[in-house]
PDB file of C-alpha atoms in Angstrom:
ATOM      1  CA  MET A   3     161.266  16.213 111.088  1.00  0.00           C
ATOM      2  CA  MET A   4     157.799  16.243 112.454  1.00  0.00           C
ATOM      3  CA  ILE A   5     158.832  18.804 115.000  1.00  0.00           C
ATOM      4  CA  ASN A   6     160.442  21.128 112.151  1.00  0.00           C
ATOM      5  CA  ALA A   7     157.415  20.657 110.152  1.00  0.00           C
ATOM      6  CA  ALA A   8     155.276  21.606 113.129  1.00  0.00           C
ATOM      7  CA  GLU A   9     157.645  24.528 113.908  1.00  0.00           C
ATOM      8  CA  ARG A  10     157.415  25.583 110.390  1.00  0.00           C
ATOM      9  CA  THR A  11     153.566  25.364 110.453  1.00  0.00           C
ATOM     10  CA  ALA A  12     153.300  27.471 113.632  1.00  0.00           C
ATOM     11  CA  ALA A  13     155.690  29.869 112.255  1.00  0.00           C
ATOM     12  CA  ASP A  14     153.624  30.005 109.285  1.00  0.00           C
ATOM     13  CA  LEU A  15     150.490  30.564 111.364  1.00  0.00           C
ATOM     14  CA  ARG A  16     152.258  33.222 113.461  1.00  0.00           C
ATOM     15  CA  SER A  17     153.027  35.177 110.351  1.00  0.00           C
ATOM     16  CA  HIS A  18     149.506  34.674 109.041  1.00  0.00           C
ATOM     17  CA  ILE A  19     148.173  35.760 112.310  1.00  0.00           C
ATOM     18  CA  ALA A  20     150.376  38.895 112.215  1.00  0.00           C
ATOM     19  CA  GLU A  21     149.250  39.684 108.736  1.00  0.00           C
ATOM     20  CA  LEU A  22     145.781  39.315 109.629  1.00  0.00           C
ATOM     21  CA  ASN A  23     146.102  41.501 112.490  1.00  0.00           C
ATOM     22  CA  ASN A  24     147.705  44.002 110.539  1.00  0.00           C
ATOM     23  CA  ARG A  25     145.021  43.848 108.090  1.00  0.00           C
ATOM     24  CA  ILE A  26     142.402  44.285 110.848  1.00  0.00           C
ATOM     25  CA  HIS A  27     144.214  47.205 111.994  1.00  0.00           C
ATOM     26  CA  GLN A  28     143.987  48.854 108.604  1.00  0.00           C
ATOM     27  CA  LEU A  29     140.684  48.076 108.086  1.00  0.00           C
ATOM     28  CA  GLU A  30     139.698  49.647 111.465  1.00  0.00           C
ATOM     29  CA  GLN A  31     141.743  52.866 110.542  1.00  0.00           C
ATOM     30  CA  LEU A  32     139.923  52.750 107.052  1.00  0.00           C
ATOM     31  CA  GLU A  33     136.434  52.580 108.989  1.00  0.00           C
ATOM     32  CA  ASN A  34     137.303  55.223 111.398  1.00  0.00           C
ATOM     33  CA  SER A  35     138.345  57.797 108.481  1.00  0.00           C
ATOM     34  CA  THR A  36     135.434  56.702 106.658  1.00  0.00           C
ATOM     35  CA  ASP A  37     133.158  57.460 109.724  1.00  0.00           C
ATOM     36  CA  LEU A  38     135.016  60.904 110.059  1.00  0.00           C
ATOM     37  CA  SER A  39     134.609  61.563 106.274  1.00  0.00           C
ATOM     38  CA  ILE A  40     130.807  60.812 106.588  1.00  0.00           C
ATOM     39  CA  HIS A  41     130.568  63.003 109.674  1.00  0.00           C
ATOM     40  CA  GLU A  42     132.423  65.804 107.769  1.00  0.00           C
ATOM     41  CA  LEU A  43     130.092  65.420 104.793  1.00  0.00           C
ATOM     42  CA  GLN A  44     127.002  65.263 107.072  1.00  0.00           C
ATOM     43  CA  HIS A  45     128.342  68.470 108.743  1.00  0.00           C
ATOM     44  CA  SER A  46     129.171  70.230 105.190  1.00  0.00           C
ATOM     45  CA  HIS A  47     125.606  69.076 103.770  1.00  0.00           C
ATOM     46  CA  ASP A  48     123.829  70.569 106.840  1.00  0.00           C
ATOM     47  CA  GLU A  49     125.930  73.878 106.474  1.00  0.00           C
ATOM     48  CA  THR A  50     125.046  73.987 102.703  1.00  0.00           C
ATOM     49  CA  SER A  51     121.220  73.193 103.447  1.00  0.00           C
ATOM     50  CA  ARG A  52     120.989  76.057 105.919  1.00  0.00           C
ATOM     51  CA  SER A  53     122.689  78.313 103.614  1.00  0.00           C
ATOM     52  CA  LEU A  54     120.711  77.556 100.900  1.00  0.00           C
ATOM     53  CA  GLN A  55     117.493  78.000 102.738  1.00  0.00           C
ATOM     54  CA  LYS A  56     118.664  81.303 104.010  1.00  0.00           C
ATOM     55  CA  LYS A  57     119.311  82.478 100.476  1.00  0.00           C
ATOM     56  CA  ASN A  58     116.009  81.095  99.246  1.00  0.00           C
ATOM     57  CA  ARG A  59     114.054  83.069 102.018  1.00  0.00           C
ATOM     58  CA  GLU A  60     116.158  86.230 100.936  1.00  0.00           C
ATOM     59  CA  LEU A  61     115.379  85.640  97.123  1.00  0.00           C
ATOM     60  CA  GLU A  62     111.491  85.124  98.390  1.00  0.00           C
ATOM     61  CA  ARG A  63     111.517  88.235 100.146  1.00  0.00           C
ATOM     62  CA  ASP A  64     113.206  90.196  97.404  1.00  0.00           C
ATOM     63  CA  LEU A  65     110.709  88.450  94.806  1.00  0.00           C
ATOM     64  CA  ARG A  66     107.723  89.705  97.078  1.00  0.00           C
ATOM     65  CA  GLN A  67     109.250  93.211  97.187  1.00  0.00           C
ATOM     66  CA  LEU A  68     109.777  93.496  93.298  1.00  0.00           C
ATOM     67  CA  LYS A  69     106.242  92.205  92.898  1.00  0.00           C
ATOM     68  CA  ASN A  70     105.081  94.821  95.108  1.00  0.00           C
ATOM     69  CA  LYS A  71     106.838  97.651  93.559  1.00  0.00           C
ATOM     70  CA  LEU A  72     105.890  96.228  89.990  1.00  0.00           C
ATOM     71  CA  SER A  73     102.146  96.643  91.192  1.00  0.00           C
ATOM     72  CA  MET A  74     102.645  99.914  92.586  1.00  0.00           C
ATOM     73  CA  ALA A  75     104.380 101.130  89.549  1.00  0.00           C
ATOM     74  CA  GLU A  76     101.303  99.599  87.248  1.00  0.00           C
ATOM     75  CA  VAL A  77      98.906 101.364  89.525  1.00  0.00           C
ATOM     76  CA  GLU A  78     100.643 104.685  89.310  1.00  0.00           C
ATOM     77  CA  LEU A  79     101.214 104.230  85.335  1.00  0.00           C
ATOM     78  CA  ALA A  80      97.540 103.633  85.225  1.00  0.00           C
ATOM     79  CA  ALA A  81      96.482 106.443  87.359  1.00  0.00           C
ATOM     80  CA  THR A  82      98.938 108.554  85.198  1.00  0.00           C
ATOM     81  CA  ASP A  83      97.246 107.279  81.950  1.00  0.00           C
ATOM     82  CA  ARG A  84      93.787 108.192  83.251  1.00  0.00           C
ATOM     83  CA  LEU A  85      94.995 111.743  84.259  1.00  0.00           C
ATOM     84  CA  ARG A  86      96.379 112.105  80.744  1.00  0.00           C
ATOM     85  CA  ALA A  87      93.150 110.892  79.174  1.00  0.00           C
ATOM     86  CA  SER A  88      91.345 113.430  81.203  1.00  0.00           C
ATOM     87  CA  GLU A  89      93.789 116.139  80.184  1.00  0.00           C
ATOM     88  CA  SER A  90      93.501 115.240  76.579  1.00  0.00           C
ATOM     89  CA  SER A  91      89.558 115.259  76.669  1.00  0.00           C
ATOM     90  CA  THR A  92      90.155 118.889  77.793  1.00  0.00           C
ATOM     91  CA  ASN A  93      92.907 119.718  75.254  1.00  0.00           C
ATOM     92  CA  GLY A  94      95.075 120.673  78.414  1.00  0.00           C
ATOM     93  CA  ARG A  95      92.921 123.795  79.127  1.00  0.00           C
ATOM     94  CA  LEU A  96      91.295 124.690  82.101  1.00  0.00           C
ATOM     95  CA  PRO A  97      87.461 124.496  82.023  1.00  0.00           C
ATOM     96  CA  ARG A  98      85.640 127.684  81.455  1.00  0.00           C
ATOM     97  CA  SER A  99      84.159 129.026  84.402  1.00  0.00           C
ATOM     98  CA  ARG A 100      81.947 132.090  85.177  1.00  0.00           C
ATOM     99  CA  SER A 101      84.710 134.168  85.378  1.00  0.00           C
ATOM    100  CA  SER A 102      85.021 134.737  81.895  1.00  0.00           C
ATOM    101  CA  SER A 103      82.190 137.250  82.091  1.00  0.00           C
ATOM    102  CA  PRO A 104      83.715 140.715  82.436  1.00  0.00           C
ATOM    103  CA  ARG A 105      81.421 141.617  85.277  1.00  0.00           C
ATOM    104  CA  TYR A 106      81.938 138.581  87.423  1.00  0.00           C
ATOM    105  CA  THR A 107      84.581 138.767  90.161  1.00  0.00           C
ATOM    106  CA  LYS A 108      86.029 135.448  91.535  1.00  0.00           C
ATOM    107  CA  THR A 109      85.467 134.212  94.886  1.00  0.00           C
ATOM    108  CA  LYS A 110      87.967 133.098  97.060  1.00  0.00           C
ATOM    109  CA  SER A 111      87.522 129.470  96.267  1.00  0.00           C
ATOM    110  CA  GLU A 112      88.074 130.275  92.524  1.00  0.00           C
ATOM    111  CA  ARG A 113      90.900 132.328  93.150  1.00  0.00           C
ATOM    112  CA  LEU A 114      92.725 129.585  95.236  1.00  0.00           C
ATOM    113  CA  ARG A 115      91.621 127.198  92.811  1.00  0.00           C
ATOM    114  CA  ASP A 116      93.246 129.073  89.516  1.00  0.00           C
ATOM    115  CA  SER A 117      96.233 130.289  91.481  1.00  0.00           C
ATOM    116  CA  PRO A 118      99.364 128.906  89.991  1.00  0.00           C
ATOM    117  CA  THR A 119     100.646 127.668  93.322  1.00  0.00           C
ATOM    118  CA  THR A 120      97.808 125.462  93.698  1.00  0.00           C
ATOM    119  CA  GLU A 121      97.966 123.971  90.252  1.00  0.00           C
ATOM    120  CA  TYR A 122     100.267 121.102  91.935  1.00  0.00           C
ATOM    121  CA  GLU A 123      97.352 120.476  94.266  1.00  0.00           C
ATOM    122  CA  LYS A 124      94.950 120.222  91.796  1.00  0.00           C
ATOM    123  CA  ASP A 125      96.735 117.782  89.652  1.00  0.00           C
ATOM    124  CA  ARG A 126      97.594 115.650  92.850  1.00  0.00           C
ATOM    125  CA  ARG A 127      94.147 115.558  93.705  1.00  0.00           C
ATOM    126  CA  ALA A 128      93.215 114.526  90.208  1.00  0.00           C
ATOM    127  CA  LEU A 129      95.985 111.819  90.335  1.00  0.00           C
ATOM    128  CA  THR A 130      94.553 110.598  93.405  1.00  0.00           C
ATOM    129  CA  ARG A 131      91.176 110.321  92.010  1.00  0.00           C
ATOM    130  CA  ALA A 132      92.523 108.358  89.073  1.00  0.00           C
ATOM    131  CA  ALA A 133      94.760 106.087  91.321  1.00  0.00           C
ATOM    132  CA  TRP A 134      91.584 105.316  93.423  1.00  0.00           C
ATOM    133  CA  ALA A 135      89.546 104.262  90.541  1.00  0.00           C
ATOM    134  CA  VAL A 136      92.531 101.931  89.154  1.00  0.00           C
ATOM    135  CA  LEU A 137      92.500 100.432  92.672  1.00  0.00           C
ATOM    136  CA  ASP A 138      89.044  99.861  92.585  1.00  0.00           C
ATOM    137  CA  ASP A 139      89.590  98.204  89.057  1.00  0.00           C
ATOM    138  CA  HIS A 140      92.334  96.153  90.755  1.00  0.00           C
ATOM    139  CA  GLY A 141      90.250  95.242  93.829  1.00  0.00           C
ATOM    140  CA  LEU A 142      93.170  96.452  96.291  1.00  0.00           C
ATOM    141  CA  GLY A 143      92.394  96.519  99.716  1.00  0.00           C
ATOM    142  CA  PRO A 144      93.208  99.552 102.371  1.00  0.00           C
ATOM    143  CA  PRO A 145      96.570  98.602 103.257  1.00  0.00           C
ATOM    144  CA  ALA A 146      97.794  98.725  99.557  1.00  0.00           C
ATOM    145  CA  ASP A 147      95.852 102.149  98.895  1.00  0.00           C
ATOM    146  CA  GLN A 148      97.413 103.756 101.797  1.00  0.00           C
ATOM    147  CA  ARG A 149     101.068 102.700 100.450  1.00  0.00           C
ATOM    148  CA  VAL A 150      99.868 103.766  97.038  1.00  0.00           C
ATOM    149  CA  PHE A 151      98.965 107.236  98.200  1.00  0.00           C
ATOM    150  CA  GLU A 152     102.225 107.950 100.299  1.00  0.00           C
ATOM    151  CA  ASN A 153     103.979 106.819  97.338  1.00  0.00           C
ATOM    152  CA  LEU A 154     102.014 109.138  95.007  1.00  0.00           C
ATOM    153  CA  ASP A 155     102.372 111.838  97.541  1.00  0.00           C
ATOM    154  CA  ARG A 156     106.189 111.187  97.674  1.00  0.00           C
ATOM    155  CA  ILE A 157     106.667 111.371  93.949  1.00  0.00           C
ATOM    156  CA  TRP A 158     104.524 114.458  93.485  1.00  0.00           C
ATOM    157  CA  ARG A 159     106.500 116.259  96.371  1.00  0.00           C
ATOM    158  CA  ARG A 160     109.778 115.280  94.984  1.00  0.00           C
ATOM    159  CA  ASN A 161     108.670 116.633  91.247  1.00  0.00           C
ATOM    160  CA  ALA A 162     107.127 119.486  92.626  1.00  0.00           C
ATOM    161  CA  SER A 163     110.296 121.553  92.476  1.00  0.00           C
ATOM    162  CA  ARG A 164     110.435 120.576  88.642  1.00  0.00           C
ATOM    163  CA  PRO A 165     107.244 121.765  87.120  1.00  0.00           C
ATOM    164  CA  THR A 166     106.623 120.002  83.801  1.00  0.00           C
ATOM    165  CA  ARG A 167     103.819 122.102  82.838  1.00  0.00           C
ATOM    166  CA  VAL A 168     103.381 125.813  82.395  1.00  0.00           C
ATOM    167  CA  TYR A 169      99.822 126.980  83.716  1.00  0.00           C
ATOM    168  CA  GLU A 170      98.060 129.924  82.496  1.00  0.00           C
ATOM    169  CA  ASN A 171      95.212 132.124  84.384  1.00  0.00           C
ATOM    170  CA  LYS A 172      92.838 133.213  82.123  1.00  0.00           C
TER     171      LYS A 172
END
C-alpha cells in the first residue's frame, strides 16, 4: 500500500511537473510575443515621431512663407494707399507746368515725362517711393526691400498690359 501511495504521489508530482513545464512554456511564449509587440510599438512610435517631426517642419516652413507673403502684401497695400493719397491730393490730374504757356516749348525730358508710354514708369517710380517710405516705417532691412521691389516690379509689369487709368496730355 505504501508503494502504491508512493507511486501515486510520484505520478501526481510528475503530472504537476508536466503542468508546470507546460505553464512555463506558455509564459515564455507570452513573454516573447510581448517583447515582439513592444518592439513593434517602439518601431511604430519612432516612425510616427519622425513623420510628425517632418510634418511639423513643413508646417513651420509654410507658416514662414505665409507670414512673408502677408508682410509683402501689407507693404504693397500701404504703398498703394500712399500712392492713392498722393493722387487724391492732385485730384488725379498732372501738375501744371511751364508748358501751359503758349510760347513755351517743352524740353525733351518734359516730353518724355508727359508721354503716355512713360506714365507706367512714372506710376512705378511713385509706387516705389511710397514703398520705400512704408519700408522705412516698418524698419525692414535691405534683403526684404529687394524682394519687395522685385515683387512690385513683377506686379507692375504684369498689369502694364491692362491699363487701369486713362492719361491725358495737356
